[in-house]
CSV table of C-alpha atoms in Angstrom, one decimal:
chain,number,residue,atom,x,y,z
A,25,UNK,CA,37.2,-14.2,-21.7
A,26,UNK,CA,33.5,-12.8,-21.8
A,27,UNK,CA,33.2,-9.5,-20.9
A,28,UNK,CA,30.6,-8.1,-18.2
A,29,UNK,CA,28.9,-6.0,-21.4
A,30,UNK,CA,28.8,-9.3,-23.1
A,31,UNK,CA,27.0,-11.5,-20.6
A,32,UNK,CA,24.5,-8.4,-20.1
A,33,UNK,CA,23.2,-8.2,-23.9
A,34,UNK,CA,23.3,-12.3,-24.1
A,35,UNK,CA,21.1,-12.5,-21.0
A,36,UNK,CA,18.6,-9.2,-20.7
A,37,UNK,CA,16.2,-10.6,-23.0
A,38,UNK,CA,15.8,-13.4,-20.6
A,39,UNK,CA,12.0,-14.2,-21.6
A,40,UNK,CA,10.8,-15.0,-17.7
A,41,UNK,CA,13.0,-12.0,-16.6
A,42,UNK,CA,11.5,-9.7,-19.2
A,43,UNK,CA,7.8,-10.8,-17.9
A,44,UNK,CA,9.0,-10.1,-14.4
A,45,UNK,CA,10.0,-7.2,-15.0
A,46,UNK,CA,6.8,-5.8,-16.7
A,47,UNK,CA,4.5,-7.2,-14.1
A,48,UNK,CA,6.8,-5.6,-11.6
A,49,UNK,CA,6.0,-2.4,-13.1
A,50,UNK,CA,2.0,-3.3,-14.1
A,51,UNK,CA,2.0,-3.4,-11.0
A,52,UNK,CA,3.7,-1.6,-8.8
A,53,UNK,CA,2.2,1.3,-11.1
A,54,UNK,CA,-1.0,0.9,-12.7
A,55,UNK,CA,-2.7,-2.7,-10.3
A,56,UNK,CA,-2.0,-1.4,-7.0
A,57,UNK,CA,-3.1,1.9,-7.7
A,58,UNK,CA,-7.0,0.6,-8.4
A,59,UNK,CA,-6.9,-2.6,-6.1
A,60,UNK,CA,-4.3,-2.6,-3.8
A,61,UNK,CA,-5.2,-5.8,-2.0
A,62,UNK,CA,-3.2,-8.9,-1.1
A,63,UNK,CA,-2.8,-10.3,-4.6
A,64,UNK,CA,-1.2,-6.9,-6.2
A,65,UNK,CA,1.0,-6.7,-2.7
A,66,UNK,CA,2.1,-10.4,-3.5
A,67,UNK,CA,2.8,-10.0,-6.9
A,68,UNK,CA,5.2,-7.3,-6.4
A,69,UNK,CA,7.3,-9.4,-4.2
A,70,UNK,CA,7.2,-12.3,-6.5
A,71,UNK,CA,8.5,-10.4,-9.5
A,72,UNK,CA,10.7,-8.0,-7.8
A,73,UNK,CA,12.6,-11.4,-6.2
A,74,UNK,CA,13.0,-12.5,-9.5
A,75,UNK,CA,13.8,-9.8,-11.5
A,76,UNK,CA,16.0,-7.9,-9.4
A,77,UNK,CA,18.5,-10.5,-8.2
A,78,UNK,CA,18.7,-11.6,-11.3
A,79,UNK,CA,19.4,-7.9,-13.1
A,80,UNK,CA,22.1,-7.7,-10.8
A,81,UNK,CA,24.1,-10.5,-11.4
A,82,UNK,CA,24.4,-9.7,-14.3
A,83,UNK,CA,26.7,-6.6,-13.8
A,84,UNK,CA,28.4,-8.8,-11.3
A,85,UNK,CA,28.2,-12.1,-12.2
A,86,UNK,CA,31.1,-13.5,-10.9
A,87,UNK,CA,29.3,-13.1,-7.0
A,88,UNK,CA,25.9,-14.3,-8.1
A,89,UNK,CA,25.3,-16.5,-5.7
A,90,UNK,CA,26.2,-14.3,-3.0
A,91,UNK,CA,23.8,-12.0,-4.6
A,92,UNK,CA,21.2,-13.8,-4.5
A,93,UNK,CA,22.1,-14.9,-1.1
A,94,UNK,CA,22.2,-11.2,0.4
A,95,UNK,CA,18.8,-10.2,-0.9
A,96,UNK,CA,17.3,-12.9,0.5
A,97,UNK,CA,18.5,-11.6,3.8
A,98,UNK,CA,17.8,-8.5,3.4
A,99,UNK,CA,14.3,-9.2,1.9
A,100,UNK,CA,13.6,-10.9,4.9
A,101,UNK,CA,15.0,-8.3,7.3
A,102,UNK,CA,13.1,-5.7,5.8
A,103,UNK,CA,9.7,-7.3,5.8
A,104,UNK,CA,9.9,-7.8,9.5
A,105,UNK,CA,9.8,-5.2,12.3
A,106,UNK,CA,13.6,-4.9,12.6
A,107,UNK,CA,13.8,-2.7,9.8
A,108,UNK,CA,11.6,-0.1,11.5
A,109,UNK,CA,14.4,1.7,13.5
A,110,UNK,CA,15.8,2.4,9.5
A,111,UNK,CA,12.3,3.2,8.1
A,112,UNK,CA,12.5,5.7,11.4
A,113,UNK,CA,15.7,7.5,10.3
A,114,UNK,CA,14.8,7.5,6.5
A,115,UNK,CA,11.4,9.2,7.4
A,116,UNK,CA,13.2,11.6,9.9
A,117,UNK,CA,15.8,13.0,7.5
A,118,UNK,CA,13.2,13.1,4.3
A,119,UNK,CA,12.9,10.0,2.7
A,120,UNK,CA,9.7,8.8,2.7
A,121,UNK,CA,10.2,5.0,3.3
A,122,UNK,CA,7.3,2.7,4.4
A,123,UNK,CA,6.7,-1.3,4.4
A,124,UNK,CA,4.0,-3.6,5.5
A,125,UNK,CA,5.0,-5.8,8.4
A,126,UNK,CA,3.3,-9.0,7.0
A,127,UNK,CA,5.3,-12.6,7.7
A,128,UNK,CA,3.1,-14.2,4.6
A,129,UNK,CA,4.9,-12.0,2.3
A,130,UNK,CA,8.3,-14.6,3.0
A,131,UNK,CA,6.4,-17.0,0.8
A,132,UNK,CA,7.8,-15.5,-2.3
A,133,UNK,CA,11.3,-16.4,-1.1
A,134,UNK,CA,11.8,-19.2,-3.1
A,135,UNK,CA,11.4,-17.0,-6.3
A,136,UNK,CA,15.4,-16.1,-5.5
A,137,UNK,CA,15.5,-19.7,-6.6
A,138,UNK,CA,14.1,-19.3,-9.9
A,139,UNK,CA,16.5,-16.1,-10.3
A,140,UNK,CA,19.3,-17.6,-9.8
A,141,UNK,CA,18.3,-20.8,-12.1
A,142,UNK,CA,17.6,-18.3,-15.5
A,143,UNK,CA,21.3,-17.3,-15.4
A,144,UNK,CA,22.3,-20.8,-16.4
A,145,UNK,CA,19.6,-20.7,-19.1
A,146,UNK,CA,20.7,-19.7,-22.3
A,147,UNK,CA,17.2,-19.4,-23.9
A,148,UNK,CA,16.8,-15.7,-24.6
A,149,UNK,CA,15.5,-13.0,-27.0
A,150,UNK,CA,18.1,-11.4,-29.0
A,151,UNK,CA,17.3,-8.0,-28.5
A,152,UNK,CA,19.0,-4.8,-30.7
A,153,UNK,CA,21.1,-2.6,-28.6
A,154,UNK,CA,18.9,-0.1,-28.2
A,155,UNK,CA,16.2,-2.8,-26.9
A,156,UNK,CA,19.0,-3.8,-24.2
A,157,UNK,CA,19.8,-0.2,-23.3
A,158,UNK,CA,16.2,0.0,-22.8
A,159,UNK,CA,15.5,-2.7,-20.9
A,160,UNK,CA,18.6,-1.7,-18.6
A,161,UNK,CA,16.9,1.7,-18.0
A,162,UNK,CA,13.5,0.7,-17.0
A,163,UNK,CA,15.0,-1.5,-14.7
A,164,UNK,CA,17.2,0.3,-12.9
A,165,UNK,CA,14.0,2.8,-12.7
A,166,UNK,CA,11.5,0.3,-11.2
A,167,UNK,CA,14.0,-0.7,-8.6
A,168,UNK,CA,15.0,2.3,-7.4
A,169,UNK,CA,11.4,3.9,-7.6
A,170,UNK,CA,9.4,3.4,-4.7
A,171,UNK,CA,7.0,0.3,-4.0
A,172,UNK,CA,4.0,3.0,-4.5
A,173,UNK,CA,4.0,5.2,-8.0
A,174,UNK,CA,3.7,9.3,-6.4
A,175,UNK,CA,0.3,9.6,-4.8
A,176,UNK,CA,-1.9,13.0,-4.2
A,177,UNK,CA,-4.8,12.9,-2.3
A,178,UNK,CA,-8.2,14.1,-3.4
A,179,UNK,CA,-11.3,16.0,-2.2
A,180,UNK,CA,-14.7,14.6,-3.2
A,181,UNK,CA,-17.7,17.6,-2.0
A,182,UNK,CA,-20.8,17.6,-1.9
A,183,UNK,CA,-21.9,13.7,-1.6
A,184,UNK,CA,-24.5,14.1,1.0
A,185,UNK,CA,-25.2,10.9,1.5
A,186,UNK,CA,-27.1,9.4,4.5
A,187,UNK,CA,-26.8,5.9,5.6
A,188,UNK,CA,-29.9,5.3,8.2
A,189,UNK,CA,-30.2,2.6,11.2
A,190,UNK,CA,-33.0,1.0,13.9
A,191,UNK,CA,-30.6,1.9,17.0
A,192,UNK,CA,-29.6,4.8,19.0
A,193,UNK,CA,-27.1,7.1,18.0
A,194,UNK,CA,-25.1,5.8,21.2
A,195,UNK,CA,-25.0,2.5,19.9
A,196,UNK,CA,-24.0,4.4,16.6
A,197,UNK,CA,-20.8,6.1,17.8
A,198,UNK,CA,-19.8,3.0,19.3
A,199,UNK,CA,-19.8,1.1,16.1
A,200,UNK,CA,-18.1,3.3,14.2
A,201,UNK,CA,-15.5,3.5,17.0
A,202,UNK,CA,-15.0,-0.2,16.9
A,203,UNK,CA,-14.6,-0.3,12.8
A,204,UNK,CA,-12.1,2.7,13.2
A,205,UNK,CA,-10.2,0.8,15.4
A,206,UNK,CA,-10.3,-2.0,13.3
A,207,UNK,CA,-9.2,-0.1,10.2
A,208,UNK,CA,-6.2,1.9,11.9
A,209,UNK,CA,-5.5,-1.5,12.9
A,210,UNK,CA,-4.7,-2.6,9.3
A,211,UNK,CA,-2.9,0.7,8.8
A,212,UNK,CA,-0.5,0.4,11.3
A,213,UNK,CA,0.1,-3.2,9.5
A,214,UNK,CA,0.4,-2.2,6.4
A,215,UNK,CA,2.4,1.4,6.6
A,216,UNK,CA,3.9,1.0,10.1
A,217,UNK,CA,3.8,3.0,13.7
A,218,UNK,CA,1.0,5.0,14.3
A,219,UNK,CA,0.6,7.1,16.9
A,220,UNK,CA,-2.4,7.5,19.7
A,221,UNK,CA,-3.2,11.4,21.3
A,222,UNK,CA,-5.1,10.1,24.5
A,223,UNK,CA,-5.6,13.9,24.9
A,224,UNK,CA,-7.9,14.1,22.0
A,225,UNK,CA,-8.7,10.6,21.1
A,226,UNK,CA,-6.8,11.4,17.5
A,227,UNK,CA,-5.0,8.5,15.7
A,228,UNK,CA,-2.0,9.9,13.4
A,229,UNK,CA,1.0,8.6,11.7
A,230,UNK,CA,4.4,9.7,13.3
A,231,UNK,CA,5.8,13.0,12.5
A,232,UNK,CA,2.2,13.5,10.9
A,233,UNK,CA,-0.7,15.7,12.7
A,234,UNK,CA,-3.1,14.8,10.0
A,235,UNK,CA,-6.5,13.0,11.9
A,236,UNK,CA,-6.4,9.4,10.7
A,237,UNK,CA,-9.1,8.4,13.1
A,238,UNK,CA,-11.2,10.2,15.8
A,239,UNK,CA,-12.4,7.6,18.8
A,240,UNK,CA,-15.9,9.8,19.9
A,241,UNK,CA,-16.5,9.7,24.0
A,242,UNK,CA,-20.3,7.8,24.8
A,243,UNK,CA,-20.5,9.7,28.0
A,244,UNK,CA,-20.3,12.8,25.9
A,245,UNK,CA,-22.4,11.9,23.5
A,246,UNK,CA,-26.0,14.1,23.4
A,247,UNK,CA,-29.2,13.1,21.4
A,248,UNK,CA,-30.0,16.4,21.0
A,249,UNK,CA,-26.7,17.5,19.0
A,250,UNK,CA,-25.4,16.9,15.6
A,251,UNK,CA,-21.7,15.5,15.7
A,252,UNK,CA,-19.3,16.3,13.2
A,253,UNK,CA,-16.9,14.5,12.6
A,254,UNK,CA,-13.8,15.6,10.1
A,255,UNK,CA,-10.7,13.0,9.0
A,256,UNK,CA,-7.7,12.7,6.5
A,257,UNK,CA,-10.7,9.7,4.8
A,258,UNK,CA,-14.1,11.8,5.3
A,259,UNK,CA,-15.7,14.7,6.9
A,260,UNK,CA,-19.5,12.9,8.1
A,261,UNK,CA,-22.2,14.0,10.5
A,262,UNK,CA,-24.3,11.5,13.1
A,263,UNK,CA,-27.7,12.7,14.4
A,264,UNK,CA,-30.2,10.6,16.1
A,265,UNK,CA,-32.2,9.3,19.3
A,266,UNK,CA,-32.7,6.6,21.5
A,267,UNK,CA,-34.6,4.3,19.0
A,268,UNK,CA,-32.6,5.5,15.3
A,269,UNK,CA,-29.9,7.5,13.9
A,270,UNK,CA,-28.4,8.4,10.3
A,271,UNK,CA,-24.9,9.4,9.3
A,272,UNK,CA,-24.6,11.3,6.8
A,273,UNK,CA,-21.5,11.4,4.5
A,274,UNK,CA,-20.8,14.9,3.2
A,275,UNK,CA,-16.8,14.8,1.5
A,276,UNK,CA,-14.4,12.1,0.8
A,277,UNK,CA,-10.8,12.3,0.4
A,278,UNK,CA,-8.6,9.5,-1.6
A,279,UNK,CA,-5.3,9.1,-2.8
A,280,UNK,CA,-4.7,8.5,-5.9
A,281,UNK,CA,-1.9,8.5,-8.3
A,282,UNK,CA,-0.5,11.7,-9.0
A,283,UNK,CA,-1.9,13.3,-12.2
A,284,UNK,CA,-4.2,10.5,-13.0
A,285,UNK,CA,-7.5,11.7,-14.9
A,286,UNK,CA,-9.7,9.2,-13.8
A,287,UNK,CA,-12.6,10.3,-11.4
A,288,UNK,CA,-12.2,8.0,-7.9
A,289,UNK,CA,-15.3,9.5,-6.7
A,290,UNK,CA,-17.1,6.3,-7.4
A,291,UNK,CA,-14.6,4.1,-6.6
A,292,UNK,CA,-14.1,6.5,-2.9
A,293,UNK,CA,-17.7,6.1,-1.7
A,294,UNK,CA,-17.7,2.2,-2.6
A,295,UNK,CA,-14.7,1.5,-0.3
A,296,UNK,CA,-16.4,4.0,1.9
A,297,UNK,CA,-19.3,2.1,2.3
A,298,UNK,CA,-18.0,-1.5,2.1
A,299,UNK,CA,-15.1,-1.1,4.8
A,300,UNK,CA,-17.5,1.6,7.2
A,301,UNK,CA,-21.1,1.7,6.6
A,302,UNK,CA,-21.1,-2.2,5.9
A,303,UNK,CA,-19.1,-2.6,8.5
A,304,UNK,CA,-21.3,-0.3,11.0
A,305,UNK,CA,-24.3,-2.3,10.1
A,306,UNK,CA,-22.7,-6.3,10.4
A,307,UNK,CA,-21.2,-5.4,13.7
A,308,UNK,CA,-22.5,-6.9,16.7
């Protein structure tokens, strides 16, 4: 009879598995940290539906199939907005859970496939014990880590950088009140509910007071006044008239990984201006 130990050491050094597994963790660690777009989101689902089902298995390999089966299910159930009332509670009682409600994700499904397929390969690395022990650890710690390596987020002073345009600064505030719209839009996709204070115009996250957006008020918009303008992204001022106005960017705030060493600043005021200021000046 082969033992469970056995089957574990003749199959962790599963070549696909083992490539899985470190793109899962290139990824989920280092990639999305500097791009975080829809390829490094994809990519995590990819390898994580092949790497996981498969490291599971073999512990229990007797109920493989309904292993693979289950996460599957559960995959699907927590990529869709039926898993919010649990991301709800886990927030509620301190653990910081989040997801991005996006149906195209499901297209890594068939990856379970591939899983399941590599446990009836025998093609694999001999590893040493200690490489197997190894292996099992970082696993087990990629899986259980979050989707998102632990952030901080940073203060950039002192840009004091103005953006100019050939219209009013009425037509100014509305455009940037349209992008912000546009942007909390893709938030509340990728990270969940956000909530609205009709009070104070002020977009936040639940259980979160921290200014996400600001929607400005035309009507109470002067030409003679400077507007500042202060968020968890940027602190900015708008002056103008009836015929131009400027913004002026004065502090950016990113999040970055926790105790990296390298300097967003650059990297902050690109996005900055790419997903705002490019943004202000194509919209129509």
């Amino acid at each position: 009879m082969i033992t469970s130990k056995k089957i574990i050491s003749q199959n962790i050094g599963n070549p696909i598995f083992l490539i899985s597994l470190g793109v899962l963790i290139l990824n989920d660690w280092f990639l999305k940290a500097f791009f975080h777009n829809t390829i490094t989101g994809k990519l995590s689902d990819f390898a994580g539906l092949i790497a996981f089902p498969f490291f599971l298995s073999l512990f229990f390999i007797e109920q493989k199939k309904t292993i693979h089966i289950l996460i599957g299910i559960l995959f699907v159930f927590w990529k869709s907005t039926w898993s919010q009332p649990l991301i709800n509670i886990c927030n509620q009682i301190g653990l910081p859970l989040y997801r991005t409600v996006d149906y195209t994700d499901l297209i890594a499904l068939p990856s379970i496939f591939i899983s399941y397929s590599l446990l009836k390969n025998k093609r694999h690395l001999k590893l040493r014990p200690f490489l197997s022990k190894t292996v099992i650890i970082c696993s087990s710690i990629a899986f259980i880590a979050t989707s998102m390596p632990p952030r901080e987020n940073r203060k950039y002073v002192d840009i004091n950088k103005e953006y100019v345009f050939n219209f009013s600064k009425t037509e100014l505030v509305s455009r940037l009140n349209m992008i912000q719209l546009y942007e909390i839009q893709k938030l509340n996709k990728r990270h969940g509910k956000i909530n609205f204070n009709s009070e104070t115009n002020i977009f936040h996250y639940q259980n979160n007071q921290d200014t996400l957006s600001l929607i400005l008020d035309n009507k109470m918009v002067s030409h003679q006044d400077t507007i500042k303008f202060k968020t968890s992204f940027v602190d900015i001022e708008i002056v103008g008239n009836k015929d131009t106005s400027a913004l002026k960017l004065l502090n950016l705030y990113q999040i970055v990984t926790l105790r990296s060493k390298k300097n967003y600043r650059k990297i902050a005021l690109k996005q900055f201006e790419k997903r705002i200021i490019n943004g202000i000046r194509k919209y129509r």
